XYZ file of N, CA and C in Angstrom:
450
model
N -31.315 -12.365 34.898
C -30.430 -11.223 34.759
C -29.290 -11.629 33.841
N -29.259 -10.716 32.889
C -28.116 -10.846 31.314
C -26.842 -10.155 32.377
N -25.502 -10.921 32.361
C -24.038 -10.242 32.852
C -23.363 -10.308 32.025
N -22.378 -9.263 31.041
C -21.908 -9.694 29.983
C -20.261 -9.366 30.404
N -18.906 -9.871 30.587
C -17.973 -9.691 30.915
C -17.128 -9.453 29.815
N -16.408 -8.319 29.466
C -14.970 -8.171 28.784
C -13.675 -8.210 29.203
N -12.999 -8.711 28.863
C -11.411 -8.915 30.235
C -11.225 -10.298 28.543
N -9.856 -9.638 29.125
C -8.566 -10.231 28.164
C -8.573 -11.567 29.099
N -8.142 -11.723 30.311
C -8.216 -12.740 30.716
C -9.674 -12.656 31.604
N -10.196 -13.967 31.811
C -11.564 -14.413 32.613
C -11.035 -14.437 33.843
N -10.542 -13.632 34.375
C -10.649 -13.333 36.379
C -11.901 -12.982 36.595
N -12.600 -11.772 36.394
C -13.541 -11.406 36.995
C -14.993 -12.423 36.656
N -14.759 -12.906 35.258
C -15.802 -14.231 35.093
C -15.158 -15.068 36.426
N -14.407 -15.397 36.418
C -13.921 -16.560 37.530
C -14.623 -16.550 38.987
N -13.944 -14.514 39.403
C -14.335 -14.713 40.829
C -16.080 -14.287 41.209
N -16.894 -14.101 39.486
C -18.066 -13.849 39.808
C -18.984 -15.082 39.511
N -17.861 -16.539 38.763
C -18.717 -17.251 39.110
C -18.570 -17.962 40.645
N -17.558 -17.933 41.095
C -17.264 -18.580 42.402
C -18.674 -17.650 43.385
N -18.731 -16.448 42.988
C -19.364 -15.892 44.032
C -20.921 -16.632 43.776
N -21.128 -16.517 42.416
C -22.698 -16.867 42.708
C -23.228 -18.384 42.793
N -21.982 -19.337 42.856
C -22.231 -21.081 43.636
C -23.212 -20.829 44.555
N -23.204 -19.883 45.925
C -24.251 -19.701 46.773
C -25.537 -18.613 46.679
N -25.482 -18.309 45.755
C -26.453 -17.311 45.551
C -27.586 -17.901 45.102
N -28.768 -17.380 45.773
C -29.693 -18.015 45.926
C -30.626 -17.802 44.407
N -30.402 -16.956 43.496
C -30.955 -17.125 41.796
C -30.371 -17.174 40.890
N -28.663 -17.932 41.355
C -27.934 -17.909 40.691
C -28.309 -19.083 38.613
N -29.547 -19.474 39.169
C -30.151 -20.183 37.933
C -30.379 -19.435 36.825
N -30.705 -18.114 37.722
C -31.272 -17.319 36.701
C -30.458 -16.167 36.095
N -29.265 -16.342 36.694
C -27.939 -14.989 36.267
C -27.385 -15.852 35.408
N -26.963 -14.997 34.400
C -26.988 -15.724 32.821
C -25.093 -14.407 32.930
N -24.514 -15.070 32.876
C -22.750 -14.351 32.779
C -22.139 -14.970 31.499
N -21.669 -14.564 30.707
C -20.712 -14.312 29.035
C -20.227 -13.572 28.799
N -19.217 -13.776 27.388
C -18.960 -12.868 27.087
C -19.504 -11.738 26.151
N -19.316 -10.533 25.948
C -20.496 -9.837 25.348
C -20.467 -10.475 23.993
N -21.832 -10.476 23.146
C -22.128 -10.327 22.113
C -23.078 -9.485 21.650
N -22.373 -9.705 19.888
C -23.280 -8.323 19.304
C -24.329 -8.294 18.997
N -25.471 -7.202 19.039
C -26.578 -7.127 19.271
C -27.557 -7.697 20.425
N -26.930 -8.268 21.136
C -27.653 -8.583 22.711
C -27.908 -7.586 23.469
N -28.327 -7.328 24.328
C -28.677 -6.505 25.323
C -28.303 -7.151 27.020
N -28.001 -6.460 27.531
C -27.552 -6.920 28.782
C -28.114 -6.177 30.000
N -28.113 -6.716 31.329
C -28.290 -5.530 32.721
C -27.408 -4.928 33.022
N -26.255 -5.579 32.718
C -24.787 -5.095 33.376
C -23.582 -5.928 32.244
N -22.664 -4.715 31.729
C -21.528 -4.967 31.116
C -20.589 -4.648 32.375
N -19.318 -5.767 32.682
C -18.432 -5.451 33.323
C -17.084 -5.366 32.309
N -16.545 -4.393 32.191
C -15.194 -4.097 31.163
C -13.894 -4.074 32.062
N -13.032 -4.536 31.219
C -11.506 -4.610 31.880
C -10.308 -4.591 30.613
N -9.941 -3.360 30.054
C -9.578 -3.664 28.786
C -8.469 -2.259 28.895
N -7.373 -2.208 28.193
C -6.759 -0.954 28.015
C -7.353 0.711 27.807
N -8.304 0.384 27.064
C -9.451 1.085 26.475
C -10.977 0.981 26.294
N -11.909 1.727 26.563
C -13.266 1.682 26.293
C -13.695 1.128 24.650
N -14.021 0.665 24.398
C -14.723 0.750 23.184
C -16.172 0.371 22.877
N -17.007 1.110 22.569
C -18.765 0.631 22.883
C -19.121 -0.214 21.682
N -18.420 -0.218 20.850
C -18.294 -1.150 19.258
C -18.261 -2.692 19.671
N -17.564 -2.519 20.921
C -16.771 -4.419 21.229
C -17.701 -4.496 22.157
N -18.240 -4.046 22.756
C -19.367 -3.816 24.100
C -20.289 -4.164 23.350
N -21.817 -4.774 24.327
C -22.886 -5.136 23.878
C -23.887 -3.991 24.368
N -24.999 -3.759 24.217
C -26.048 -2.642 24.893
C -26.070 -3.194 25.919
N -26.274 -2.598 26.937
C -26.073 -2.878 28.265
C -26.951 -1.331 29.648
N -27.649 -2.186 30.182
C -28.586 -1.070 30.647
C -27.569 0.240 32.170
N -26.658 -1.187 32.539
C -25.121 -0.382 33.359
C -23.763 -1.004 32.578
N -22.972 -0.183 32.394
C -21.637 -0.563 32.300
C -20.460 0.295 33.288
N -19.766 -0.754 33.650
C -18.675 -0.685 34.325
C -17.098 -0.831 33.718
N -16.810 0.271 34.015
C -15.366 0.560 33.515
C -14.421 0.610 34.713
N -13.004 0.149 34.481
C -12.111 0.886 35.509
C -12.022 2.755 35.462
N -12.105 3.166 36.358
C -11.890 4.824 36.154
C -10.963 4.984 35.524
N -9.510 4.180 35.453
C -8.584 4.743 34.756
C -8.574 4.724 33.440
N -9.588 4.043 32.703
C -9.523 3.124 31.486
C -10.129 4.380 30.941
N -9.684 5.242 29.659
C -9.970 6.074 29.104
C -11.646 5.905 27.820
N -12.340 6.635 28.000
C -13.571 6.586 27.727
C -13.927 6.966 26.113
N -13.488 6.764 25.452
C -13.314 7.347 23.805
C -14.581 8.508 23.723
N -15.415 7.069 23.487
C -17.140 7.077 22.909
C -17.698 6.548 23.728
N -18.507 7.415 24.717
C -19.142 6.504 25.847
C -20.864 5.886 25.221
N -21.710 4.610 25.594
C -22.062 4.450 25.199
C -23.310 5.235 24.837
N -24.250 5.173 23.446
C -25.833 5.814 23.335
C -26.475 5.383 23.916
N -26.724 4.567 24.944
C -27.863 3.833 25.547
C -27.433 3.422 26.801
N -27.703 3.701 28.078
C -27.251 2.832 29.445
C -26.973 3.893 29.830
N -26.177 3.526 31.190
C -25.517 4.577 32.031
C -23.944 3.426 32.317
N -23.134 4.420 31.972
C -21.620 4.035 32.041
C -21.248 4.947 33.428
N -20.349 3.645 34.326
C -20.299 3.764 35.865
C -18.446 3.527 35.780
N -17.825 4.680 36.112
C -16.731 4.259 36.837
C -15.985 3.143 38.081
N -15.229 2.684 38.259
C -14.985 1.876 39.194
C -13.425 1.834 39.705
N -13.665 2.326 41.167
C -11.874 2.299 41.762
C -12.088 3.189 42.508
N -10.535 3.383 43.405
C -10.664 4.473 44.428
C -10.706 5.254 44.330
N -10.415 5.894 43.335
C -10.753 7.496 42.945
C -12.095 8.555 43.481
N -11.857 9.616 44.163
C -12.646 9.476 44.819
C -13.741 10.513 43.842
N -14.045 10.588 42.721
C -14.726 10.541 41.471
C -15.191 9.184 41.029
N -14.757 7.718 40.956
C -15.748 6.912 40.917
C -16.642 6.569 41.049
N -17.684 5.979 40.442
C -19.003 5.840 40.863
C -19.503 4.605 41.455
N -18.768 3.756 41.705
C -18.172 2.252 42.655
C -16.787 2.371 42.807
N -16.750 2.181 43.919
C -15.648 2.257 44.694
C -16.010 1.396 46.671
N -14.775 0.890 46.805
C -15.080 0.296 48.382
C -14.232 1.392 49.272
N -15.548 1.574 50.210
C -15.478 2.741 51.658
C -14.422 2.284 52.285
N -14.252 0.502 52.809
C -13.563 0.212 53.447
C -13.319 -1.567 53.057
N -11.491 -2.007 53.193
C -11.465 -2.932 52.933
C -10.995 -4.261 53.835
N -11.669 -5.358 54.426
C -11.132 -5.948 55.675
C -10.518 -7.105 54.370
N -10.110 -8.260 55.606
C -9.583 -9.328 55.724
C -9.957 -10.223 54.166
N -11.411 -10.981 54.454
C -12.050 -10.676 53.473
C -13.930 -10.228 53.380
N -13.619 -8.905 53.122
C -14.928 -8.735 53.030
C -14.821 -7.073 52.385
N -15.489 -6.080 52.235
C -15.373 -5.332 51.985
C -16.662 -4.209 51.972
N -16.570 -3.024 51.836
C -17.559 -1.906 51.781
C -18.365 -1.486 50.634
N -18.576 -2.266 49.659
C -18.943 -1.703 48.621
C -19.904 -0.253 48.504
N -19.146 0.952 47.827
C -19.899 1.926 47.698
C -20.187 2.727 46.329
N -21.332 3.125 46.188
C -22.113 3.222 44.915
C -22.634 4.471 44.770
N -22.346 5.299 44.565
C -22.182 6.981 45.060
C -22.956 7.939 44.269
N -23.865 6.881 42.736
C -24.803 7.604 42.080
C -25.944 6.556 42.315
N -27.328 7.595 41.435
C -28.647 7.047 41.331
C -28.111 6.524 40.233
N -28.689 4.927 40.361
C -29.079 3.863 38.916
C -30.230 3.832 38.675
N -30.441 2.932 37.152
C -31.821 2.585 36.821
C -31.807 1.211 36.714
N -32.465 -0.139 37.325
C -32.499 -0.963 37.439
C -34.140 -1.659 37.354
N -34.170 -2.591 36.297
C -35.800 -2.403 35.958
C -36.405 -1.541 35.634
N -35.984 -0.241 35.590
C -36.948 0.627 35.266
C -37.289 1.346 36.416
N -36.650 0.437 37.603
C -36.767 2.164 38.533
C -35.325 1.964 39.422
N -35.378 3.578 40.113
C -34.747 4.217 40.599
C -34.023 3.672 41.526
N -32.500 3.310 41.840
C -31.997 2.506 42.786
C -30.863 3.811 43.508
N -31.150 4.566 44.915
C -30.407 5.193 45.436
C -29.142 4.855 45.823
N -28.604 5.704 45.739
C -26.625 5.434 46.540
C -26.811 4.794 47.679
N -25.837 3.750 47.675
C -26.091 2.799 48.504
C -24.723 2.239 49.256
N -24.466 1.596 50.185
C -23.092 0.921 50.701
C -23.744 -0.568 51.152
N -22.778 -1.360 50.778
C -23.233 -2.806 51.361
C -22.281 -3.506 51.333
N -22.189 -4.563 52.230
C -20.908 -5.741 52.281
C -21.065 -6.503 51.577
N -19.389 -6.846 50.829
C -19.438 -7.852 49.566
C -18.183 -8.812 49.861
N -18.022 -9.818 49.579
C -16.978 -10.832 49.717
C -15.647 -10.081 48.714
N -14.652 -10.036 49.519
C -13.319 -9.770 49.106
C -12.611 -10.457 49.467
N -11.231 -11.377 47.891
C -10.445 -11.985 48.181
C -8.942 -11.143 47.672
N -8.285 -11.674 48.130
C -6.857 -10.464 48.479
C -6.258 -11.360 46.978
N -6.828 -12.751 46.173
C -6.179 -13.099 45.463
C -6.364 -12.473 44.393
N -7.212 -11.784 44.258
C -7.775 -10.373 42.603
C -6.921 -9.340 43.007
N -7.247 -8.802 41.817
C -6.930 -7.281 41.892
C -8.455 -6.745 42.300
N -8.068 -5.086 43.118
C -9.320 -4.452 43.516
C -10.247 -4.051 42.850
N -9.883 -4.045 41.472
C -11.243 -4.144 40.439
C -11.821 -5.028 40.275
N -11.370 -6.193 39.715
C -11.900 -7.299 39.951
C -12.615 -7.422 40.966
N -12.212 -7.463 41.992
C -13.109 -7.930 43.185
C -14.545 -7.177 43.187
N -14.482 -5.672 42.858
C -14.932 -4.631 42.697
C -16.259 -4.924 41.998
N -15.380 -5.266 40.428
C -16.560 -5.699 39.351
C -17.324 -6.714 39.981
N -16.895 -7.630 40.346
C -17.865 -8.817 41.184
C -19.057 -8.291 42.188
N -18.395 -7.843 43.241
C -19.154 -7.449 43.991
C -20.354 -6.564 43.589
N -19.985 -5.637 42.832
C -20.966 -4.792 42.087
C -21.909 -5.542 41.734
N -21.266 -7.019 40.770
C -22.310 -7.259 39.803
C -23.401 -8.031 40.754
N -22.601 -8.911 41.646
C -23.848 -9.740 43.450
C -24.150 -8.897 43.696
N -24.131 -7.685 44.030
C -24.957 -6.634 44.947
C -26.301 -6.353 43.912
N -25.606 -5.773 42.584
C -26.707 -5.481 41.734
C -27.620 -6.757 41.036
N -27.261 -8.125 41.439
C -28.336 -8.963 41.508
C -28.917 -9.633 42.331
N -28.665 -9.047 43.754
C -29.860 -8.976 44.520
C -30.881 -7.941 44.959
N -30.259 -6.901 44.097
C -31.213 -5.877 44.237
C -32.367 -6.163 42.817
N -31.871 -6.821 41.879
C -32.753 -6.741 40.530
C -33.414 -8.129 41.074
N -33.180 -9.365 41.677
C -34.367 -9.550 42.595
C -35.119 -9.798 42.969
N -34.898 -8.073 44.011
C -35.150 -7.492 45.184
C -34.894 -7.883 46.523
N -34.251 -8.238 46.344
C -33.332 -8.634 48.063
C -32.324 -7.950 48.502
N -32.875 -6.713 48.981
C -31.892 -5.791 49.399
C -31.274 -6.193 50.713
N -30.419 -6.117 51.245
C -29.805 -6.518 52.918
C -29.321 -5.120 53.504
């Protein structure tokens, strides 16, 4: 699985590599920063602004909801992220550390159909809630690509 990260600073690279030390295919999750003409499973963005020019093709991308959308991309499906309750990731509920991750549209993952879903994801209070957000998203969505749903 291709993860391609944009962020001015590497937090969310940080807390998504800490997350996948225990993950059991973590050999095979390949995380950078985007480049051009690559293709990816998942773009995670963190930037003032959208731009699909600085972005790589990417089969999901993740934006903060607030982050204004210029030119959304020709190819993929572009996914909001935050509490808004219009996001398309967003957490139901947030403990100590752990959290609700919720996913409130149909994706395409491989080539098929992955329903709205909620699942528990590791949350640390030292990110911001996107960050944590983007992470979790991106572990959830690579154990579903997989196939190790919980």
């Amino acid at each position: 699985m291709k993860i391609a990260v944009f962020e001015e600073i590497p937090l969310i690279r940080t807390r998504l590599f800490a997350l996948l030390q225990n993950h059991p295919h973590r050999e095979r999750i390949q995380v950078e920063s985007p480049l051009p003409r690559e293709h990816y499973d998942l773009v995670l963005w963190e930037g003032a602004r959208f731009t699909p020019r600085l972005s790589a093709a990417a089969q999901l991308t993740l934006v903060p909801f607030s982050v204004p959308v210029l030119h959304p991309p020709t190819a993929g499906l572009l996914l909001t992220g935050g509490m808004e309750g219009e996001a398309s990731v967003s957490f139901s509920s947030i403990g100590e550390d752990s959290a609700l991750l919720c996913v409130a549209r149909e994706l395409r993952l491989r080539g098929e159909s992955v329903l709205p879903f909620e699942r528990p994801v590791p949350f640390d209070r030292n990110f911001t809630l996107y960050k944590n957000l983007a992470a979790g998203f991106a572990l959830s969505l690579a154990d579903l690509y997989f196939g190790e749903v919980t």
